[in-house]
Short mmCIF file of C-alpha atoms and ligand atoms in Angstrom, two decimals:
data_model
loop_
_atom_site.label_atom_id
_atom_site.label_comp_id
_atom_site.label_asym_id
_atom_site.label_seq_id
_atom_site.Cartn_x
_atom_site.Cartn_y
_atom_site.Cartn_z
CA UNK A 152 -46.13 -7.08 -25.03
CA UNK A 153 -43.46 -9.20 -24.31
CA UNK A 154 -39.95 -8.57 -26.53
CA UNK A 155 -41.84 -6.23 -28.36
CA UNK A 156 -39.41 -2.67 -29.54
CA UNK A 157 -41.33 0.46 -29.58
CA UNK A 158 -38.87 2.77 -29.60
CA UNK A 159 -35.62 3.71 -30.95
CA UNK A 160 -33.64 4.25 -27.91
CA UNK A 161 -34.31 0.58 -27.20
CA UNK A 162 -32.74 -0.60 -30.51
CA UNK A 163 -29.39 1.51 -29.79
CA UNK A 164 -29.21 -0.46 -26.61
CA UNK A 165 -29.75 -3.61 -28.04
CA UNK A 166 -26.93 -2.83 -30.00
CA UNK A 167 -24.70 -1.37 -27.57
CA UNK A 168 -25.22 -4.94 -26.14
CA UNK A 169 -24.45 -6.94 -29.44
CA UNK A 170 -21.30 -4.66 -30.15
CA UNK A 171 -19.51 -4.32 -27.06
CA UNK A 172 -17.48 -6.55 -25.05
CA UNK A 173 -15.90 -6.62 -21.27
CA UNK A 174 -12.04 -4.50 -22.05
CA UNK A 175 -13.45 -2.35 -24.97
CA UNK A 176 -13.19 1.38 -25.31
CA UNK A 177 -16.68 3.22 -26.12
CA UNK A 178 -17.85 7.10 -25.78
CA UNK A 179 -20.90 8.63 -24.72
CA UNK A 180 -21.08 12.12 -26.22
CA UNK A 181 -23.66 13.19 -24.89
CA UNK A 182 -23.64 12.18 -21.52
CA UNK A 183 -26.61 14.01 -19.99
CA UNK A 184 -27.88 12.43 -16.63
CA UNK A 185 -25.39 9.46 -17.19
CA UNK A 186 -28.07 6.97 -18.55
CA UNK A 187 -26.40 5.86 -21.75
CA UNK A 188 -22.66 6.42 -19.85
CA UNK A 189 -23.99 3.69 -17.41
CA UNK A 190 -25.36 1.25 -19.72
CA UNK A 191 -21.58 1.87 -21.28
CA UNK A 192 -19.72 1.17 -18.35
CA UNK A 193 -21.59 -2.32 -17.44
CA UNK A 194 -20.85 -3.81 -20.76
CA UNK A 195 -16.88 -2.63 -21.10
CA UNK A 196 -16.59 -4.03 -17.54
CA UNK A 197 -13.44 -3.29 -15.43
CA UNK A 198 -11.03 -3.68 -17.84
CA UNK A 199 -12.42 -1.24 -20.61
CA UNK A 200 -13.30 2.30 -20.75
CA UNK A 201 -15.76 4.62 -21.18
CA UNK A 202 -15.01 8.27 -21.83
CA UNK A 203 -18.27 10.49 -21.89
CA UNK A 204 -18.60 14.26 -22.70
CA UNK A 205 -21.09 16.98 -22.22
CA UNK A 206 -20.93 20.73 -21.93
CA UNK A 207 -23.52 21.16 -18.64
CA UNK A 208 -21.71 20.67 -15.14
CA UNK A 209 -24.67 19.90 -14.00
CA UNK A 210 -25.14 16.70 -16.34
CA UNK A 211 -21.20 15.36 -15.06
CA UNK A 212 -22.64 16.10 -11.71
CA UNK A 213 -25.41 13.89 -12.21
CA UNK A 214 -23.58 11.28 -14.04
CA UNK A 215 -20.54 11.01 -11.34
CA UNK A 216 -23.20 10.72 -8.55
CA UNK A 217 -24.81 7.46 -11.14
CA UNK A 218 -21.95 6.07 -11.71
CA UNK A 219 -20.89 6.55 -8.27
CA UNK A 220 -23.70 4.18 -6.66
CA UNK A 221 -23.00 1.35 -9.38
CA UNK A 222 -19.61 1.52 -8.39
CA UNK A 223 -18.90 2.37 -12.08
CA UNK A 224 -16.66 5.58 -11.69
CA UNK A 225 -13.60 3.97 -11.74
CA UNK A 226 -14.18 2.36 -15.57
CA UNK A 227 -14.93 6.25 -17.07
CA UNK A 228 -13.58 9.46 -17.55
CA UNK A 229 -16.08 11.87 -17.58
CA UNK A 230 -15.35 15.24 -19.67
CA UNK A 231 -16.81 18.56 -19.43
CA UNK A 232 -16.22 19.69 -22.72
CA UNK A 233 -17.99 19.75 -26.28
CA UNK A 234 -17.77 16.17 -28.29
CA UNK A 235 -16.58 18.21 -31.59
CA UNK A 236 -13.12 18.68 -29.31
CA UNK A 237 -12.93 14.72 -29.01
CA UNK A 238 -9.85 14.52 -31.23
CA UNK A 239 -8.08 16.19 -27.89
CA UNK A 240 -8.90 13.40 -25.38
CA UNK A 241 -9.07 10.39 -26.92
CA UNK A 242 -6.42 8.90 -29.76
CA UNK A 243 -6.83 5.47 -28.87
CA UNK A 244 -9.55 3.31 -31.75
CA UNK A 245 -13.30 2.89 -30.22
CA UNK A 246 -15.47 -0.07 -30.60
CA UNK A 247 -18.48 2.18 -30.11
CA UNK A 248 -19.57 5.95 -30.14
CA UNK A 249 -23.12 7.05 -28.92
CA UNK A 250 -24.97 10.61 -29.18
CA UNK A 251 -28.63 10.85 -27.86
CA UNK A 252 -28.86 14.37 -29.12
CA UNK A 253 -31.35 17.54 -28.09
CA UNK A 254 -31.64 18.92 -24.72
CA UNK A 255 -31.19 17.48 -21.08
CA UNK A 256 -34.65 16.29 -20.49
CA UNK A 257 -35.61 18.53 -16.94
CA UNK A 258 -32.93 20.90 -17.67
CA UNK A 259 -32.38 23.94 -19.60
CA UNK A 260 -34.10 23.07 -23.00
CA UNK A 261 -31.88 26.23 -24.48
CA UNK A 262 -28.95 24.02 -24.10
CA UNK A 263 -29.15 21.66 -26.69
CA UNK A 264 -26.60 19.97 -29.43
CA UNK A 265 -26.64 21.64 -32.34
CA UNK A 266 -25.95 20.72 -36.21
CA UNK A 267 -22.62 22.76 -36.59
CA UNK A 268 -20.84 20.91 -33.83
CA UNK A 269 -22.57 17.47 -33.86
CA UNK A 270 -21.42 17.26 -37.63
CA UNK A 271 -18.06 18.07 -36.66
CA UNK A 272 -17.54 15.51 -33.75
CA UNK A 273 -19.44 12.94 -35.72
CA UNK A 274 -16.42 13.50 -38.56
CA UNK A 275 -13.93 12.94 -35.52
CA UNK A 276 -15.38 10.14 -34.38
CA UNK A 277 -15.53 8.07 -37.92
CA UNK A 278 -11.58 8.34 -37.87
CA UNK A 279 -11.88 7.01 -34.43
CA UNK A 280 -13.73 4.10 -35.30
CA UNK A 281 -11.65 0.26 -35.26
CA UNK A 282 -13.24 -2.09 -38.19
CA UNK A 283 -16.40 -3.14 -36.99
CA UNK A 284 -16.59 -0.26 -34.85
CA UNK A 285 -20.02 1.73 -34.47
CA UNK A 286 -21.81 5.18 -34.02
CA UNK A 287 -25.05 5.45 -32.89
CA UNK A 288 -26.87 8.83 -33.11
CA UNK A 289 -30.25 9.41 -31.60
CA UNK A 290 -32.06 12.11 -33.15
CA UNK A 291 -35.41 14.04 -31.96
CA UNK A 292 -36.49 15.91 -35.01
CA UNK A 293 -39.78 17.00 -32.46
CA UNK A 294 -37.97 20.35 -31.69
CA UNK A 295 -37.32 22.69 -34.14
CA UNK A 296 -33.39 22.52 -33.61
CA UNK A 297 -33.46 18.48 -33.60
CA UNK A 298 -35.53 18.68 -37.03
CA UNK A 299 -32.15 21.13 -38.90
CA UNK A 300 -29.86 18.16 -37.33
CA UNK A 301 -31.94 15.52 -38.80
CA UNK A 302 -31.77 17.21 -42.19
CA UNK A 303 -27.41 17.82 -41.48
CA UNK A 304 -27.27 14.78 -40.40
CA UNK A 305 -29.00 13.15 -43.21
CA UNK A 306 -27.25 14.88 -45.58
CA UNK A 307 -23.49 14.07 -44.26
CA UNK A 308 -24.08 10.66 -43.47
CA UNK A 309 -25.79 9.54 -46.46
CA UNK A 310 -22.60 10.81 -48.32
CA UNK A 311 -20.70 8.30 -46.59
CA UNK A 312 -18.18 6.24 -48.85
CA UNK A 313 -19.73 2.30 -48.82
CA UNK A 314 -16.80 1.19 -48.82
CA UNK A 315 -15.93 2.21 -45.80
CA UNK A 316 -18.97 2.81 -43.99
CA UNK A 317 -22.72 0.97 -43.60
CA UNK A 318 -25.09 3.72 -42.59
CA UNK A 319 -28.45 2.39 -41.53
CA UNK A 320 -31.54 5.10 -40.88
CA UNK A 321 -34.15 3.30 -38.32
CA UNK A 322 -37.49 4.80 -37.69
CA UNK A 323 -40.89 4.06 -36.60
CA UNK A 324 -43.05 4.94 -39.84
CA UNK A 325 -46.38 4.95 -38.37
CA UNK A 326 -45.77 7.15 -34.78
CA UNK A 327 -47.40 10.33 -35.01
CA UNK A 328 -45.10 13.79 -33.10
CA UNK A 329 -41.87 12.94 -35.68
CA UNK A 330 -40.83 10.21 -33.48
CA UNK A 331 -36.66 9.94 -32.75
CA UNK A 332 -34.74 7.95 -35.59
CA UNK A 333 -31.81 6.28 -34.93
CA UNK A 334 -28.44 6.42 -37.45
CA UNK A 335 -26.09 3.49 -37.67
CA UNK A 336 -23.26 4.08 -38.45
CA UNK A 337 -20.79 1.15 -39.07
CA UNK A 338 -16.98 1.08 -39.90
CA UNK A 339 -16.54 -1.77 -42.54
CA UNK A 340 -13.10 -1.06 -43.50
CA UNK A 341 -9.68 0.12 -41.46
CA UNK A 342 -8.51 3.28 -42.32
N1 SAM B 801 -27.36 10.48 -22.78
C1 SAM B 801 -28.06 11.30 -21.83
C2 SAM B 801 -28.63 10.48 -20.69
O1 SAM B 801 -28.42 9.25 -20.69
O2 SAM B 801 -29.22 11.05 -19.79
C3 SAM B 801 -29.05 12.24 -22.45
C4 SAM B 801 -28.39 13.31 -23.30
S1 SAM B 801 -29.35 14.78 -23.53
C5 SAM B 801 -30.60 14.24 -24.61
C6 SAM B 801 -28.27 15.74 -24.55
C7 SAM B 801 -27.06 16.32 -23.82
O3 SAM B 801 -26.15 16.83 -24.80
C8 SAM B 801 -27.36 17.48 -22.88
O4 SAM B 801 -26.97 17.14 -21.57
C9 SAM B 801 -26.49 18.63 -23.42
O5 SAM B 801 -25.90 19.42 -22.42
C10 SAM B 801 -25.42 17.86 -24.19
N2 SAM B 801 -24.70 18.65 -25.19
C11 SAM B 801 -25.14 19.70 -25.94
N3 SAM B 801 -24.17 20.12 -26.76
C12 SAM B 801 -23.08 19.35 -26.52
C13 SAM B 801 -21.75 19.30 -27.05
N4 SAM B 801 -21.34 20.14 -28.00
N5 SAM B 801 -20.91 18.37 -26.56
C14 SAM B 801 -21.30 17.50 -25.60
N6 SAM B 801 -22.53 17.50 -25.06
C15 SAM B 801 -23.42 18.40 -25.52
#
């Protein structure tokens, strides 16, 4: 159906879309087979940056080889290193901060994020945020892991001061499987 959304994923690009613009700085933390690291890279354009993390060689293997055929390579810095060590590779303010969490879908489904470190680079990456800045996390509370980061993640966000942060939960009520949910996470005030 035409314009019709049935799926998280789809609103976090939509948003990436909305929130960034061509020089900005953004950071894919989970960087996987490059998917969300491309969609980065097109909207920061030349003049901006992406930096993207993940743990797996084999996902900044696959994501230098993407970005290679787009001709994006040049506009990211691709890190093979856990997001909860962000603090040591980025210092500049972000416009926008993305985590599709679990496991690299085709890879090794043992390798996934996991609550302990998510909730630490998550806390890293609100004191990177500029005003108006966003983080987007992607959770799939289908695996037994993803459902104890839904719950950690729940719990930390929705402790967020209001005053400084708007944190939005988005998911699709009526899909059967516990479907992904998406958290916004929006910076309303400078720190
Ligand atoms: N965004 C990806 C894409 O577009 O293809 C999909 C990401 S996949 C669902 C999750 C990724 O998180 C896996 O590649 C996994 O290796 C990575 N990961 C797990 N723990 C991590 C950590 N502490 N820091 C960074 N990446 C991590």
């Amino acid at each position: 159906m035409k314009n019709s959304i049935s799926n998280v994923v789809e609103i976090a690009k939509k948003i990436c879309q909305r929130k960034l613009s061509k020089g900005d700085i953004a950071v894919d933390c989970t960087m996987g087979n490059g998917n969300d690291t491309a969609l980065l890279c097109s909207l920061v354009g030349e003049e901006g940056r992406v930096y993207a993390f993940d743990i797996q060689e084999q996902a900044l293997l696959n994501t230098k080889k993407r970005l290679e055929g787009l001709n994006f390579l040049e506009r990211a810095t691709l890190i093979l290193d856990g997001h909860e060590k962000i603090d040591r590779y980025i210092k500049d303010k972000v416009q926008l901060i993305i985590f599709n969490l679990g496991y690299l879908p085709r890879g090794n489904h043992e390798i996934t994020t996991r609550s302990e470190t998510t909730i630490e680079a998550i806390g890293k990456c609100l004191e990177l945020l500029r005003p108006n800045g966003v983080i987007l996390l992607i959770i799939y509370p289908g695996h037994e892991n993803g459902k104890l980061e839904k719950v950690d993640i729940h719990e930390f966000t929705s402790a967020l001061n209001q005053k400084e942060f708007n944190v939005v939960q988005v998911c699709f009520t009526n899909q059967i499987n516990n479907p992904p949910e998406l958290i916004y996470i929006e910076r309303v005030k400078s720190n």
